[in-house]
């Protein structure tokens, strides 16, 4: 019996290590970006039926687990409010250190409102650099203005 | 008497509203990106003497306040661990929802290590889009591998 | 010297009690809903120049305070993550008790996504009832689906 | 052995995915609103004997699980004080951003007191809109005044 | 300038110590229980105009402070979520230790619902006892059942 | 193997629902108040041997579980510092809203000290009322003065 | 204007450093132990009129401040739930590391109940030791048994 | 498989209740104080091989469990930062209320430094008293001065 | 099925106690420092294939567990934000007490930037001393300056 | 009036920036290490009379402020339990990531006990390195074993 999506994420992670599957391969299999696909496998996005079946086959999931892949999950992938993992903490630190800057510059350009985290995409790539390669990340989110009413 | 950098940030913000200064203009004045300049004005980066004097003149700061601009500040620009402001929360949410994805994909590409938040730059721009303009953000951080010893 | 919008909110609240102003009257003055107007006075929304001047006149604010009304504020109106005030706690309780229900029903109807809190309006009214009048609140938020990419 | 209502909620959720049951159907079965019914299935409300038996049959629960459906549960459906799930966070944000507004307007109309979260109902519907459909939610709670004594 | 009710509470407490006023006397003055009166003076209840003026006179408050006494306050009288003061902690401990008992017994007697903290009164008295006097407290709150809809 | 009292509480709660036992009946069985008896069953008080055996027989506990009933438990019956359950929250709210009042009035009557939560009893009853029945609770705790030394 | 006891504690500490007063001398002055006297000066105990006047004279307090010394204070002398100061942390650590031991041994000797922190005294002394002097602390608190009712 | 000391503590506690062993007896068995012995059994101190074997025999532990008794444990015996159990809370309260007093008096006598919680012993005894027996606790910790360098 | 690295850490710790393996021996086996090796065994660093196989053999891990040793782990080895274990707390205390000093001195020597915790090594040794041996720890981290852009 | 050491720290920091004083110079002035001297200036250590006077002269402190330098301060130099400043966070991260390793290795070498943070010294230096200079830190703390009693 499976009673939440988190258990399916555990099954996927376990199979991934056991079988040596790469996220890039999963993305190719379903024809979407590696970012969205990984997020979905990790229980942050919802697969449609066809995608779920491909993923279920790849990771050898039961029908029940495959059904859970099509249910909108309870999102949030960090075990604590402030992440302890150094890679993730650096991202939290960027928000913490540059947060007021981001707020000022978006408001200066767009006025009051937000950058959507729903109508949103992310692209993570290697940027070759002789002084040491860099991680290059492009975030694109629709600007949503607060409206008066 | 000024006893911390935070007080200077307050002076800058107050002068900015009173005099209607734009961050873009401050950046032009010191010849650096608007992102770094704004972060520095908001007490997250350190100005050198020449930059501090230009900024001090613009915001009509005292010599004492201008001296503080050259002191490495206690960083962190959010009043709470989880930000309450909707614009900033969306960034925190991106880290929360996509955190495990970011971790998996950077490790898949680069191995164990982090994306630096120190040897780091950020570029925020408007991306025109007929369905509504988007905020486009490019983050670039050097990959730092964990080494064995 | 005013260094944040919160100080202006304090000035408005002080003048409101001293002069006996009603929120409904402020809303009439600027021709918008009482909900948006009150939120803006309390430092959660941004006035444009004309609105700010009307509000500034009514509450007898200085030019500097009036300038701050036009700056996008750092939002969040509760002093603690879980509100201690009984009226506000009941709203937090509704989210806490009905939260999983709200999530299930919106996903059942719309699929994965959220109800926007930005493209959003709220209308609070008295609902007469012989067994005791009721507070009737209508919330309307655009549904924003997660997209694949 | 079942020792709390939460375990029964897990059984219901598991059966729901496995058998593809819709909340709307459960509501029809017991003749109440989809909001109350879903809340009750998720362990936030208490079924009477007849309702419990219908629900138990539908989800193929044991007699022991069905008995638990008739016990007043320990309520609260969020795993953390500030929800991490984006859909639920937007609701928390509404309380956070509009909280002081809600408090001011209810007191302006009704005087000191609260909007009940017990003598309360909620109605969630799709509001069609050419610019994108909206989630329309009506909350109705009895006003309870503080009394002097 | 007074910008919140809390400041008025400080003025009342200061005057009380300076002038040696007893809460019992304040209650007599306005003709209500000492419990409600003290709560109102401490910024947890709202005075009407006549009561506010009597209280204002007694504590020699300004007209502005007296006006604030008639505004519904942001309630909550403890500086931390778990009180550090031993007298108050014992009350928190009662809720903590006996909480599950209270919940079981009220539900056994009344079914699912709550004991109101709004339609509520409290009476604190000395109970003489040869083994040492006791504090006797009677709490009376209307039972509010959850309703189906 | 049972390694803490909490497990025995789970066994009791499970048996209670399965067998439909009322707390009032348990209290009658051991000849004490329903309040103390329930608290003891829920792992907040300690049974003596005779009481433990009666309770063990009623709930069909093993000898090991019955032995645990006679061990002073680690007390505290709430899963979080601020309870999420609405019935329990109302009690926490009473302490929060009326806390400063309770402190002032007990000190005004008794001087510095506390109301004991150990030499303490509680009595919960239905108070019939044509406007809706009320929960009537009497708390009685010995006053313990701070002594000089 | 003084609005809480904490401000008087600040006045006492300031005068103590300025005038080089020792706690032992204050204790002699009012004829009580140095432990109780220091706690009272630091706002944790309540002086009677005669004691307050002696203390007020010594620290050159105003009449208003002296009046506050006779008011039962809001107790709790640590700025955070877990103390950061190393001396105080060691005491917290003793409770943390030896807590379960203390609980087991007091219950083994006395049965269920507590060691009072109200009917309590403390005596702190130097214990000479050739391997380095020791701090010797004697705590004495009345045992208060839980009673059945 | 045992993977931490905590599991062994559970085994000891379970055997203790099942077999009715007293801590005083365990202390006699290994020839040390009841305080140290209990702390060690509860996973806060480390047994040497001989002690571990005696304890293992008494509680009928496996060889693996006995091996764990000789491993320095991760210490800390309270489930929450502020203990909910009334007996333990009173100790926390002593630190909270008397903390600033303890700090002042140790510094007045010894200068800057701490009372060691490592080179430390504790002795808990019954102090007979006609007004009710008392718990008498002697704490002895080496004073460790901060040194300049 | 293994679904996270933490489970493998548990397997290693269990085998270590059962078989009496020393960390120093593991370090010798893979030819790296005892500090890095221990951190890697405890799930904070990533082994390469050859190292993982040696470690897997030594601790008799399954192939699946050995595969997990080569996956970059979710780092962070403390169960709480402030460690309760006395040895670890002392390290946290050093950061807490000396934190502002460390920040001032590194900035005075190097300017604004950080000491890397990634390009970092640690060496822990016994420093013999007639007054009692000392723990000598050398930390070496690359200085990373903030750059302007 | 100065009522705590923190205010003196603010005075020192303000004078330091205004007058351009280096910590190294302060250390020379009083003839101790730069680490201890900085910690003492920042309110974490206690100066003796002679040191305090030299420091007071340098920073042009009043006699009252100079007197406070000789009072053992309430220690702890971080504003939050988890530091937000990137330089300090890296130190916290070292404790977090390497904490279990430090614990294992110190226990393996020394047995159960701690590394003292009181009988402790720290030495921070620049370590020249062609790949980028490094921060080299030596920590030396006396090992304090837990003793049986």
CSV table of C-alpha atoms in Angstrom, one decimal, chain J residues 2-145:
chain,number,residue,atom,x,y,z
J,2,UNK,CA,25.2,52.5,29.9
J,3,UNK,CA,23.3,49.4,30.9
J,4,UNK,CA,25.0,46.6,29.2
J,5,UNK,CA,28.3,45.7,27.6
J,6,UNK,CA,26.8,45.5,24.1
J,7,UNK,CA,26.5,49.3,24.1
J,8,UNK,CA,30.2,49.6,24.8
J,9,UNK,CA,30.9,47.3,21.8
J,10,UNK,CA,28.8,49.6,19.7
J,11,UNK,CA,30.9,52.6,20.9
J,12,UNK,CA,34.1,50.7,20.1
J,13,UNK,CA,33.0,49.7,16.6
J,14,UNK,CA,31.9,53.2,15.9
J,15,UNK,CA,35.2,54.8,17.0
J,16,UNK,CA,37.1,52.1,15.1
J,17,UNK,CA,35.6,53.1,11.8
J,18,UNK,CA,35.7,56.8,12.5
J,19,UNK,CA,39.4,56.7,13.5
J,20,UNK,CA,40.5,53.9,11.2
J,21,UNK,CA,42.0,51.7,14.0
J,22,UNK,CA,43.2,48.2,13.2
J,23,UNK,CA,42.6,45.2,15.6
J,24,UNK,CA,46.3,44.3,15.2
J,25,UNK,CA,47.2,47.7,16.7
J,26,UNK,CA,44.9,47.2,19.7
J,27,UNK,CA,46.5,43.8,20.3
J,28,UNK,CA,50.0,45.3,20.2
J,29,UNK,CA,48.9,48.0,22.6
J,30,UNK,CA,47.9,45.5,25.3
J,31,UNK,CA,50.5,42.9,24.4
J,32,UNK,CA,48.2,40.0,23.7
J,33,UNK,CA,47.1,38.0,20.6
J,34,UNK,CA,44.9,39.7,18.1
J,35,UNK,CA,42.4,37.0,18.5
J,36,UNK,CA,41.8,37.4,22.2
J,37,UNK,CA,42.0,41.2,22.0
J,38,UNK,CA,39.4,41.4,19.3
J,39,UNK,CA,37.1,39.0,21.1
J,40,UNK,CA,37.5,41.2,24.2
J,41,UNK,CA,36.7,44.4,22.3
J,42,UNK,CA,33.7,42.8,20.8
J,43,UNK,CA,32.3,42.0,24.2
J,44,UNK,CA,33.2,38.3,24.5
J,45,UNK,CA,36.1,38.4,27.0
J,46,UNK,CA,36.9,40.5,30.1
J,47,UNK,CA,39.7,43.1,30.3
J,48,UNK,CA,41.5,43.8,33.5
J,49,UNK,CA,41.8,47.3,34.8
J,50,UNK,CA,45.1,48.2,33.0
J,51,UNK,CA,43.9,46.7,29.7
J,52,UNK,CA,40.6,48.4,29.9
J,53,UNK,CA,42.2,51.8,30.5
J,54,UNK,CA,44.5,51.4,27.5
J,55,UNK,CA,41.5,50.3,25.3
J,56,UNK,CA,39.4,53.1,26.7
J,57,UNK,CA,42.0,55.7,25.9
J,58,UNK,CA,42.4,54.4,22.4
J,59,UNK,CA,38.7,54.4,21.6
J,60,UNK,CA,38.1,57.5,23.7
J,61,UNK,CA,35.6,55.8,25.9
J,62,UNK,CA,34.1,57.4,29.0
J,63,UNK,CA,35.0,56.2,32.5
J,64,UNK,CA,31.6,54.4,32.7
J,65,UNK,CA,32.2,52.6,29.4
J,66,UNK,CA,35.7,51.7,30.6
J,67,UNK,CA,34.3,50.3,33.8
J,68,UNK,CA,32.0,48.0,31.7
J,69,UNK,CA,35.0,46.5,29.9
J,70,UNK,CA,36.0,44.9,33.2
J,71,UNK,CA,32.6,43.2,33.7
J,72,UNK,CA,32.2,39.6,32.5
J,73,UNK,CA,29.9,40.0,29.6
J,74,UNK,CA,26.9,38.0,28.5
J,75,UNK,CA,28.6,36.2,25.6
J,76,UNK,CA,27.4,35.2,22.2
J,77,UNK,CA,28.2,37.3,19.2
J,78,UNK,CA,25.7,36.1,16.5
J,79,UNK,CA,22.3,37.7,16.0
J,80,UNK,CA,20.6,34.4,15.0
J,81,UNK,CA,21.2,30.7,15.9
J,82,UNK,CA,22.2,30.0,12.3
J,83,UNK,CA,24.3,32.9,11.1
J,84,UNK,CA,23.2,34.6,7.9
J,85,UNK,CA,26.6,36.1,7.1
J,86,UNK,CA,28.4,34.0,4.4
J,87,UNK,CA,31.7,34.1,6.2
J,88,UNK,CA,30.3,33.0,9.5
J,89,UNK,CA,27.9,30.5,7.8
J,90,UNK,CA,30.9,28.6,6.3
J,91,UNK,CA,32.1,28.1,9.9
J,92,UNK,CA,28.7,26.9,11.0
J,93,UNK,CA,28.7,24.6,7.9
J,94,UNK,CA,32.0,23.1,8.9
J,95,UNK,CA,30.5,22.2,12.3
J,96,UNK,CA,27.4,20.9,10.6
J,97,UNK,CA,29.1,18.9,7.8
J,98,UNK,CA,32.1,17.7,9.7
J,99,UNK,CA,30.5,17.6,13.2
J,100,UNK,CA,30.0,13.8,13.3
J,101,UNK,CA,33.5,13.3,12.0
J,102,UNK,CA,35.1,15.6,14.6
J,103,UNK,CA,33.1,13.7,17.3
J,104,UNK,CA,34.2,10.3,16.1
J,105,UNK,CA,37.9,11.2,15.7
J,106,UNK,CA,38.3,13.0,19.1
J,107,UNK,CA,36.6,10.1,20.8
J,108,UNK,CA,38.7,7.6,18.9
J,109,UNK,CA,41.9,9.4,20.1
J,110,UNK,CA,40.9,10.5,23.6
J,111,UNK,CA,37.8,8.6,24.7
J,112,UNK,CA,34.6,10.2,25.9
J,113,UNK,CA,35.0,13.9,26.8
J,114,UNK,CA,35.2,17.3,25.1
J,115,UNK,CA,37.6,19.8,23.6
J,116,UNK,CA,37.5,22.8,25.9
J,117,UNK,CA,36.2,26.1,24.5
J,118,UNK,CA,37.4,27.9,27.7
J,119,UNK,CA,41.0,26.6,28.1
J,120,UNK,CA,41.2,27.4,24.4
J,121,UNK,CA,43.2,29.5,22.0
J,122,UNK,CA,42.9,30.3,18.3
J,123,UNK,CA,45.4,31.6,15.8
J,124,UNK,CA,44.3,32.9,12.4
J,125,UNK,CA,46.9,33.5,9.7
J,126,UNK,CA,47.4,33.9,6.0
J,127,UNK,CA,48.8,30.8,4.3
J,128,UNK,CA,50.4,31.9,1.0
J,129,UNK,CA,49.5,29.6,-1.9
J,130,UNK,CA,50.1,30.0,-5.6
J,131,UNK,CA,46.6,28.7,-6.3
J,132,UNK,CA,45.2,31.5,-4.1
J,133,UNK,CA,46.0,32.3,-0.5
J,134,UNK,CA,44.4,30.3,2.2
J,135,UNK,CA,43.1,31.1,5.6
J,136,UNK,CA,44.9,29.0,8.1
J,137,UNK,CA,43.4,28.6,11.5
J,138,UNK,CA,44.8,26.7,14.5
J,139,UNK,CA,42.5,25.8,17.3
J,140,UNK,CA,43.9,24.4,20.5
J,141,UNK,CA,41.6,23.3,23.3
J,142,UNK,CA,42.4,21.2,26.4
J,143,UNK,CA,40.8,17.7,26.3
J,144,UNK,CA,38.5,17.3,29.3
J,145,UNK,CA,37.4,13.7,29.9
